[in-house]
GROMACS .gro file of C-alpha atoms in nm:
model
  297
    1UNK     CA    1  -4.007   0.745   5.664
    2UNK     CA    2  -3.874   0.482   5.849
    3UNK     CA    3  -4.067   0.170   5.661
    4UNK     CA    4  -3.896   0.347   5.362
    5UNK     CA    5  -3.537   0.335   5.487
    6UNK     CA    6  -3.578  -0.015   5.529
    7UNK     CA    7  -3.692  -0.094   5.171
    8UNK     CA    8  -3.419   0.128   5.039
    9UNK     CA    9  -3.141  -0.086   5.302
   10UNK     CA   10  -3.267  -0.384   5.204
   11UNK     CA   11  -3.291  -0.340   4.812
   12UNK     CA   12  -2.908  -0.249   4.885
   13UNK     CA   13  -2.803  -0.531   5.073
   14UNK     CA   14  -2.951  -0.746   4.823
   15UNK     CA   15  -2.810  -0.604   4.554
   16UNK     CA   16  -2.454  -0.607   4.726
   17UNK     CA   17  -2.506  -1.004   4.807
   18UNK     CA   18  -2.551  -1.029   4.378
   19UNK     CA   19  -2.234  -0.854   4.371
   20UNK     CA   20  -2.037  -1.069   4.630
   21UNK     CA   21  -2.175  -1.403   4.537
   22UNK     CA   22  -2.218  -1.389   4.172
   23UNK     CA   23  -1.917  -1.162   4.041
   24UNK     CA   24  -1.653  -1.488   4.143
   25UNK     CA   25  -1.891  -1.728   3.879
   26UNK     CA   26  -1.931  -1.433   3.596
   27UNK     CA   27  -1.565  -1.326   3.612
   28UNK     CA   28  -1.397  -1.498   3.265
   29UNK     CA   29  -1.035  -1.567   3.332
   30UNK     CA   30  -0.756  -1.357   3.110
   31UNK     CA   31  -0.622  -1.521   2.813
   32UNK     CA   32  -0.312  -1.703   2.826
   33UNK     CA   33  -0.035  -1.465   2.595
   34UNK     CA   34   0.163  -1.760   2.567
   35UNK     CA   35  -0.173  -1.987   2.415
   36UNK     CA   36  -0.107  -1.991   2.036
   37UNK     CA   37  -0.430  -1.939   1.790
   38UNK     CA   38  -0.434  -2.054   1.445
   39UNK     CA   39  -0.629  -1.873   1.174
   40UNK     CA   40  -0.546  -2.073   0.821
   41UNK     CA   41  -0.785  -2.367   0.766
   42UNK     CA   42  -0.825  -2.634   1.095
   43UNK     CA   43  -0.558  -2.558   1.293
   44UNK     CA   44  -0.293  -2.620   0.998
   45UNK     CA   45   0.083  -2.521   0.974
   46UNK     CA   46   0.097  -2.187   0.836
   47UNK     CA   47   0.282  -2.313   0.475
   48UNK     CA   48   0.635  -2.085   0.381
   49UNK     CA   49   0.619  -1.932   0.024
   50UNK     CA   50   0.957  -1.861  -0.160
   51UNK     CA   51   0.842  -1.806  -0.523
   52UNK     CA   52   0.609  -1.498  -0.475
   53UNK     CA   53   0.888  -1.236  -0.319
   54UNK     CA   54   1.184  -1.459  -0.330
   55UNK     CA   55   1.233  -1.409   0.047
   56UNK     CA   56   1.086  -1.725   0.281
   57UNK     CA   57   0.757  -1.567   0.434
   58UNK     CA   58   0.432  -1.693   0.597
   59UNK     CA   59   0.165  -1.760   0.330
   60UNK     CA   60  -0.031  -1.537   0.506
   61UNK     CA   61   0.199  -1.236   0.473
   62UNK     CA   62   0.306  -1.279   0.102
   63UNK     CA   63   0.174  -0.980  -0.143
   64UNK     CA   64   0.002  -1.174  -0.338
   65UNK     CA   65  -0.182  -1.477  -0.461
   66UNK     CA   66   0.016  -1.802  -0.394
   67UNK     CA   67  -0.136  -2.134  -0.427
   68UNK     CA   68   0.091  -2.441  -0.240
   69UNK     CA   69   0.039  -2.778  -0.325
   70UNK     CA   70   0.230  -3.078  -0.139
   71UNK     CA   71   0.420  -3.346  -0.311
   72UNK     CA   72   0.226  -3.553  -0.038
   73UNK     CA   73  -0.096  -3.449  -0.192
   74UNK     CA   74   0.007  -3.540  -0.543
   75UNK     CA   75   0.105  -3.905  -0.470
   76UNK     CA   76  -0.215  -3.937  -0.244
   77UNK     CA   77  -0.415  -3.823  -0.544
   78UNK     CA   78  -0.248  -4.043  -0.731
   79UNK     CA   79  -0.186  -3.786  -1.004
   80UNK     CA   80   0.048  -3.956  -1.255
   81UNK     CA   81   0.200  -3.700  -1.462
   82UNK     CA   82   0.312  -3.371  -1.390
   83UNK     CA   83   0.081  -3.113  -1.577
   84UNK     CA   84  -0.238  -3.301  -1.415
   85UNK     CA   85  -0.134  -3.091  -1.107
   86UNK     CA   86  -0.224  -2.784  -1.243
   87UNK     CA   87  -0.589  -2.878  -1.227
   88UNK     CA   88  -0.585  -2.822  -0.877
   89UNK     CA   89  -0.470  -2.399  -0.922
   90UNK     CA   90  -0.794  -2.174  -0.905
   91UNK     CA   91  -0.790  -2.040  -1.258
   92UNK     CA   92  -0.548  -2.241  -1.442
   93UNK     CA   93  -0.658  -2.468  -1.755
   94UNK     CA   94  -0.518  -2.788  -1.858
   95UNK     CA   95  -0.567  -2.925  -2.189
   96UNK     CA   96  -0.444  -3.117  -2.513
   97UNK     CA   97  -0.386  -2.971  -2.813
   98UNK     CA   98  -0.221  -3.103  -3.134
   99UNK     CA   99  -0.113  -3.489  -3.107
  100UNK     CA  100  -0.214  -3.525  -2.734
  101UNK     CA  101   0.062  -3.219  -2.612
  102UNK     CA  102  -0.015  -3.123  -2.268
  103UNK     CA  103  -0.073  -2.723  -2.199
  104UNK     CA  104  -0.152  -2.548  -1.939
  105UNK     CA  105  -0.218  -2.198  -1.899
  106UNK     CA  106  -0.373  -1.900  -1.679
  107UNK     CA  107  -0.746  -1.851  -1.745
  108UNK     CA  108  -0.728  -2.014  -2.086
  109UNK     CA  109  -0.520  -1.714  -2.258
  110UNK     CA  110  -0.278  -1.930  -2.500
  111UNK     CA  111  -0.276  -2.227  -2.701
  112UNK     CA  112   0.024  -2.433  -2.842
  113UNK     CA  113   0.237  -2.178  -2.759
  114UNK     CA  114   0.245  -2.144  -2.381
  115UNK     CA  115   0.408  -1.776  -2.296
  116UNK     CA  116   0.366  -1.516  -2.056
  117UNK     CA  117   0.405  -1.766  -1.800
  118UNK     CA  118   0.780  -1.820  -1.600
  119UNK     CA  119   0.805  -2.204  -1.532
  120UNK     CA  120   1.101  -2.287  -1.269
  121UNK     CA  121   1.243  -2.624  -1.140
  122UNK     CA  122   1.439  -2.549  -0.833
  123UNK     CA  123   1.439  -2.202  -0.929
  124UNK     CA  124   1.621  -2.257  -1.306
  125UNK     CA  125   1.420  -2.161  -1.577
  126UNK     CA  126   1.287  -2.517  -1.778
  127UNK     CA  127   1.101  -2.249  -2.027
  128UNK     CA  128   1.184  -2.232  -2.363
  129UNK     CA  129   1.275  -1.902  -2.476
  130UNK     CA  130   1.327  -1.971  -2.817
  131UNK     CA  131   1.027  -2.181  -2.891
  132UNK     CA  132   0.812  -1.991  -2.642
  133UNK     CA  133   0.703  -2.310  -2.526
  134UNK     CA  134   0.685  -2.542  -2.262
  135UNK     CA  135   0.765  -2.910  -2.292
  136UNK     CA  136   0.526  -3.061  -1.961
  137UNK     CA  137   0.608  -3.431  -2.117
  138UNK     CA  138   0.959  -3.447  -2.098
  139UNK     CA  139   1.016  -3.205  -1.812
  140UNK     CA  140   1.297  -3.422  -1.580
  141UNK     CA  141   1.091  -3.437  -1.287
  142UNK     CA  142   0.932  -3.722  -1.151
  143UNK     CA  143   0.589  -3.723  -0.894
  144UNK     CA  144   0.773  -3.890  -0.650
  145UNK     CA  145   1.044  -3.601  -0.633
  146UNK     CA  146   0.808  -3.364  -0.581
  147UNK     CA  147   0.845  -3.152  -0.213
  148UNK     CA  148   0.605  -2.910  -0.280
  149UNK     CA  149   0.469  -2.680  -0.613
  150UNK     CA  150   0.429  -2.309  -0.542
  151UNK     CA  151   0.219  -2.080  -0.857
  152UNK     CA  152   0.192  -1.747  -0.800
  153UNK     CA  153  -0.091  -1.606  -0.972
  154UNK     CA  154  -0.048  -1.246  -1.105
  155UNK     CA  155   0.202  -1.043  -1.236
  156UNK     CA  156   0.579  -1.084  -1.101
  157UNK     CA  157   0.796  -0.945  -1.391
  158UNK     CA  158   0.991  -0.763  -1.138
  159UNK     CA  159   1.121  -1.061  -0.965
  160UNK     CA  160   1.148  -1.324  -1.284
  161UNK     CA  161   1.156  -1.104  -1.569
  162UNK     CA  162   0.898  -1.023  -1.848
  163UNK     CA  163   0.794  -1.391  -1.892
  164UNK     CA  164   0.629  -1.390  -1.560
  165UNK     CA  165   0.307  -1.193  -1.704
  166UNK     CA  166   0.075  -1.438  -1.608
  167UNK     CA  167   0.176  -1.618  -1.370
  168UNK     CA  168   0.515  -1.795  -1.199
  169UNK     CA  169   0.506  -2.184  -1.156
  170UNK     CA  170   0.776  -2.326  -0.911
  171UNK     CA  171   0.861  -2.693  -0.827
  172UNK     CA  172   1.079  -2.728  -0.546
  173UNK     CA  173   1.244  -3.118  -0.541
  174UNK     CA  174   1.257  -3.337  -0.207
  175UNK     CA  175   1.598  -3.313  -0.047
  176UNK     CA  176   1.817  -3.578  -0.071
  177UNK     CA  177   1.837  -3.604   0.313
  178UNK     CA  178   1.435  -3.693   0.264
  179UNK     CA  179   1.451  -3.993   0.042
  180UNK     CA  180   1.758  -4.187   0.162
  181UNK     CA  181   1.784  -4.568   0.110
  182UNK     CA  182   1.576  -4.712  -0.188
  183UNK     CA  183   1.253  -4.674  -0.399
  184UNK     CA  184   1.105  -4.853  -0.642
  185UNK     CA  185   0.732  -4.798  -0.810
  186UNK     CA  186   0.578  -4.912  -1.137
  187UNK     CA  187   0.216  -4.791  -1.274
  188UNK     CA  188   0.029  -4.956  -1.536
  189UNK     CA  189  -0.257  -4.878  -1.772
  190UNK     CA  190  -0.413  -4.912  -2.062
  191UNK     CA  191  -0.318  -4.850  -2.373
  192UNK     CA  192   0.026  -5.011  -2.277
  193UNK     CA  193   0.085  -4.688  -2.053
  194UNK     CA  194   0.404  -4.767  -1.798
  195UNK     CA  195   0.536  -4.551  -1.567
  196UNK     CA  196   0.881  -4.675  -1.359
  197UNK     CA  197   1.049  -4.526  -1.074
  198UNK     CA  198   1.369  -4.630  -0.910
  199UNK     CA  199   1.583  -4.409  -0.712
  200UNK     CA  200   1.817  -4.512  -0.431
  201UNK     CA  201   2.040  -4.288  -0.223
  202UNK     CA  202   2.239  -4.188   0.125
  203UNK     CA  203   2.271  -3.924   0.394
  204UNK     CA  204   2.621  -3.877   0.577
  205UNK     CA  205   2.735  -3.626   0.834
  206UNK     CA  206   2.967  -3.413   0.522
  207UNK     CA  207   2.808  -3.573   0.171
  208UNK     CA  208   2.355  -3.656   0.055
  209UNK     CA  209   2.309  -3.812  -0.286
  210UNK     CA  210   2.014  -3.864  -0.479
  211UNK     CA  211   2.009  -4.112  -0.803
  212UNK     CA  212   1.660  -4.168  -0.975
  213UNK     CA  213   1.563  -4.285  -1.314
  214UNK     CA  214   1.198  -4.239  -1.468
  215UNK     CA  215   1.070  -4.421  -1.757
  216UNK     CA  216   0.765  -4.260  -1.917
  217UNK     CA  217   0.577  -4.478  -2.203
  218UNK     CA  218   0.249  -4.440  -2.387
  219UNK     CA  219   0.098  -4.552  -2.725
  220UNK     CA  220  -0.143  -4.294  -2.694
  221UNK     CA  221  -0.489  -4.330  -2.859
  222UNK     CA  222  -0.569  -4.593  -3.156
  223UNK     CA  223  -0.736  -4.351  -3.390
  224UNK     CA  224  -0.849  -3.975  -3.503
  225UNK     CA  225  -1.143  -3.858  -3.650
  226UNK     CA  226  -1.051  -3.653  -3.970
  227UNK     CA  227  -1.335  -3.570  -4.220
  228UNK     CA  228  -1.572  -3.806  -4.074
  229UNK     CA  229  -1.300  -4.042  -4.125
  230UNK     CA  230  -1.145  -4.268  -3.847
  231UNK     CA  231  -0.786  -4.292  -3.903
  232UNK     CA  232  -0.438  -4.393  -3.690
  233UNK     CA  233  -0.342  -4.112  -3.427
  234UNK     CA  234   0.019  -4.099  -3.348
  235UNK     CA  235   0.078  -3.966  -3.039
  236UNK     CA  236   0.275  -4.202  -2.831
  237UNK     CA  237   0.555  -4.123  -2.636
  238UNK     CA  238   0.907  -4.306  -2.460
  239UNK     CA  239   1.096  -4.092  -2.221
  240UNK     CA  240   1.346  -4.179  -2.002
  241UNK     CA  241   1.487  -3.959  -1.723
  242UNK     CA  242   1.788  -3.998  -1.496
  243UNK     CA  243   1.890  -3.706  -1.237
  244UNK     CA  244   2.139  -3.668  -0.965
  245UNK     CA  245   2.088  -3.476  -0.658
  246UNK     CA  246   2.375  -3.428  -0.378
  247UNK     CA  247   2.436  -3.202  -0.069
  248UNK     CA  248   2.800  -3.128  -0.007
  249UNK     CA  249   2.839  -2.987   0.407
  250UNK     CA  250   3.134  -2.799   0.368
  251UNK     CA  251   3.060  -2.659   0.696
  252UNK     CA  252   2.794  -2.547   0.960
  253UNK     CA  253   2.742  -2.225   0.768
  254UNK     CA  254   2.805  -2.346   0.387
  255UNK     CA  255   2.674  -2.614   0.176
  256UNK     CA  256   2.663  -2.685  -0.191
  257UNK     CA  257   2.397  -2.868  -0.345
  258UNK     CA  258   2.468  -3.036  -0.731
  259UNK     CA  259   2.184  -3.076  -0.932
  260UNK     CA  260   2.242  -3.256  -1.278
  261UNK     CA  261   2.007  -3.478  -1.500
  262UNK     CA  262   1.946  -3.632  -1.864
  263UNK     CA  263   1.643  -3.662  -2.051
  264UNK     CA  264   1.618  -3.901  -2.355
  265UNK     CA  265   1.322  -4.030  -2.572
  266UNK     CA  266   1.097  -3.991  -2.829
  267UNK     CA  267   0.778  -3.794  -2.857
  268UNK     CA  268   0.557  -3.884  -3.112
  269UNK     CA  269   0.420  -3.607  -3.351
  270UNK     CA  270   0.110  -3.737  -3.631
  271UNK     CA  271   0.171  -3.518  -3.894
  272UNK     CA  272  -0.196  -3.417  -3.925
  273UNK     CA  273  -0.152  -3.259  -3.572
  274UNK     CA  274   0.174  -3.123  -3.612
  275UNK     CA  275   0.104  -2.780  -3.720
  276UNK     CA  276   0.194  -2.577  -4.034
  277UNK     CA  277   0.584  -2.538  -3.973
  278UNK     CA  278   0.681  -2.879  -3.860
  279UNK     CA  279   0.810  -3.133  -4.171
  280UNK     CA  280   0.545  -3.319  -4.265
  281UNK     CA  281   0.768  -3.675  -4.355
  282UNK     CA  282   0.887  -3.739  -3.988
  283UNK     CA  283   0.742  -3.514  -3.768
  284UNK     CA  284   0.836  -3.689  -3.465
  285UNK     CA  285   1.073  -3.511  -3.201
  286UNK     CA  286   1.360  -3.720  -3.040
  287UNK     CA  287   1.434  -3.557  -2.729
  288UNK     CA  288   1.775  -3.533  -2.583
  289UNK     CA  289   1.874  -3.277  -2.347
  290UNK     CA  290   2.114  -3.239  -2.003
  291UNK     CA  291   2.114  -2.994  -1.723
  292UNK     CA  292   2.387  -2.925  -1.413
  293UNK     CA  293   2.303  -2.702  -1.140
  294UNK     CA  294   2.523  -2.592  -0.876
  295UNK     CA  295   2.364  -2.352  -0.564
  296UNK     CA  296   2.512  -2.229  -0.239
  297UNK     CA  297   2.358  -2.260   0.050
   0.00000   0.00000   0.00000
């Protein structure tokens, strides 16, 4: 009885040592409340996303599916023109049609005539409702610009009316405050293809101002192939683009930003391409429109 009360004390003692001298080493420390833990991508900024609800929210928390793309990321791609973009959107399709027209659409569902799809530039509409079209080549918004490009993908008629089937596409412009002082880029290709960017403006403690000027020019491609038949393909274009951004601080809880631009050139129609209702003698399309924004912030 005895040699088995000392077995039994001893098994005890031993076990109590484990307890005393290993609990300190397998004891994990509690988490730090205040430690922050990111969960979208490496670490990464959780983005804001204004198009999907209209309200500023967390990617993360929006009802639906928003894809964000960086101004940053388009220059570093060195994307040079505007529609290109789009390639980057999970389910979008970019494509010419007709002479070299740039579309772009949700899983492929239109052709020439791009509807059911709400394009916005600074939250204004730049679709138009009467052709049911969108004009991606002369669209007043040069790369450099560019803040950021939200799409949300999926029905949002309730927020942006019945166009916004598909789809809504908006690009939200750089600040003025952002891209004080000056600028100046020029791009060359072939097929004499220049692209020119100059802008130049100022930040002050009541008054930012934006000016920048875009010229756009392409011959487009030497020849078609109709009927077996090589033959000239006239599809060149020559836009130029001048807008004006400004801030006006009124006061620490009101500010007024002016947005105004014009938009002047020539796109270049063949009349093979031009479809069944455009004039057949000079198809081309000389492009001159305006816009003027005001907003309240």
């Amino acid at each position: 009885m005895s040699r088995l009360y000392r077995i039994l004390a001893t098994g005890l003692a031993g076990g109590l040592a484990s307890v005393v001298f290993l609990s300190p080493a397998a004891a994990k420390p509690l988490p730090d409340e205040s430690e922050e833990t990111s969960f979208y991508g490496f670490n990464d900024e959780i983005p804001e996303v204004l198009t999907t609800t209209r309200l500023r929210q967390p990617k993360t928390r929006v009802p639906g599916t928003t894809t964000v793309i960086t101004g940053e990321l388009i220059r570093d791609l060195g994307i040079m023109n505007l529609v290109e973009v789009f390639r980057l959107v999970p389910g979008m399709v970019v494509g010419d049609v007709g002479s070299s027209t740039p579309v772009t659409t949700y899983h492929g569902t239109v052709h020439y005539e791009q509807r059911r799809m709400q394009v916005l530039v600074d939250g204004r509409t730049a679709h138009r409702a009467t052709l049911s079209d969108m004009d991606w080549q002369t669209m007043p918004v040069p790369l450099e610009t560019i803040e950021r490009i939200e799409v949300s993908r999926g029905p949002n008629a309730a927020a942006y009316g019945i166009n916004a089937f598909l789809g809504t596409i908006n690009i939200i412009t750089r600040s003025p405050s952002d891209t004080s002082g000056k600028e100046v880029r020029v791009v060359r290709g072939s097929r004499n293809y220049v692209r020119t960017f100059a802008s130049i403006g100022d930040v002050s403690e009541r008054y930012d101002w934006r000016v920048a000027y875009e010229k756009r020019k392409f011959d487009g491609f030497d020849y078609q192939i109709e009927d077996k038949m090589r033959t000239p393909f006239h599809d060149g274009q020559d836009i130029n683009v001048l807008t004006y951004d400004s801030r006006l601080k009124v006061n620490s809880g009101f500010n007024a930003d002016i947005r105004a631009g014009v938009v002047d050139g020539v796109n270049e129609e063949d009349m093979f391409k031009s479809g069944e209702l455009s004039p057949l003698a000079n198809p081309d399309i000389q492009v001159r429109d305006f816009y003027l924004q005001t907003q309240n912030n």
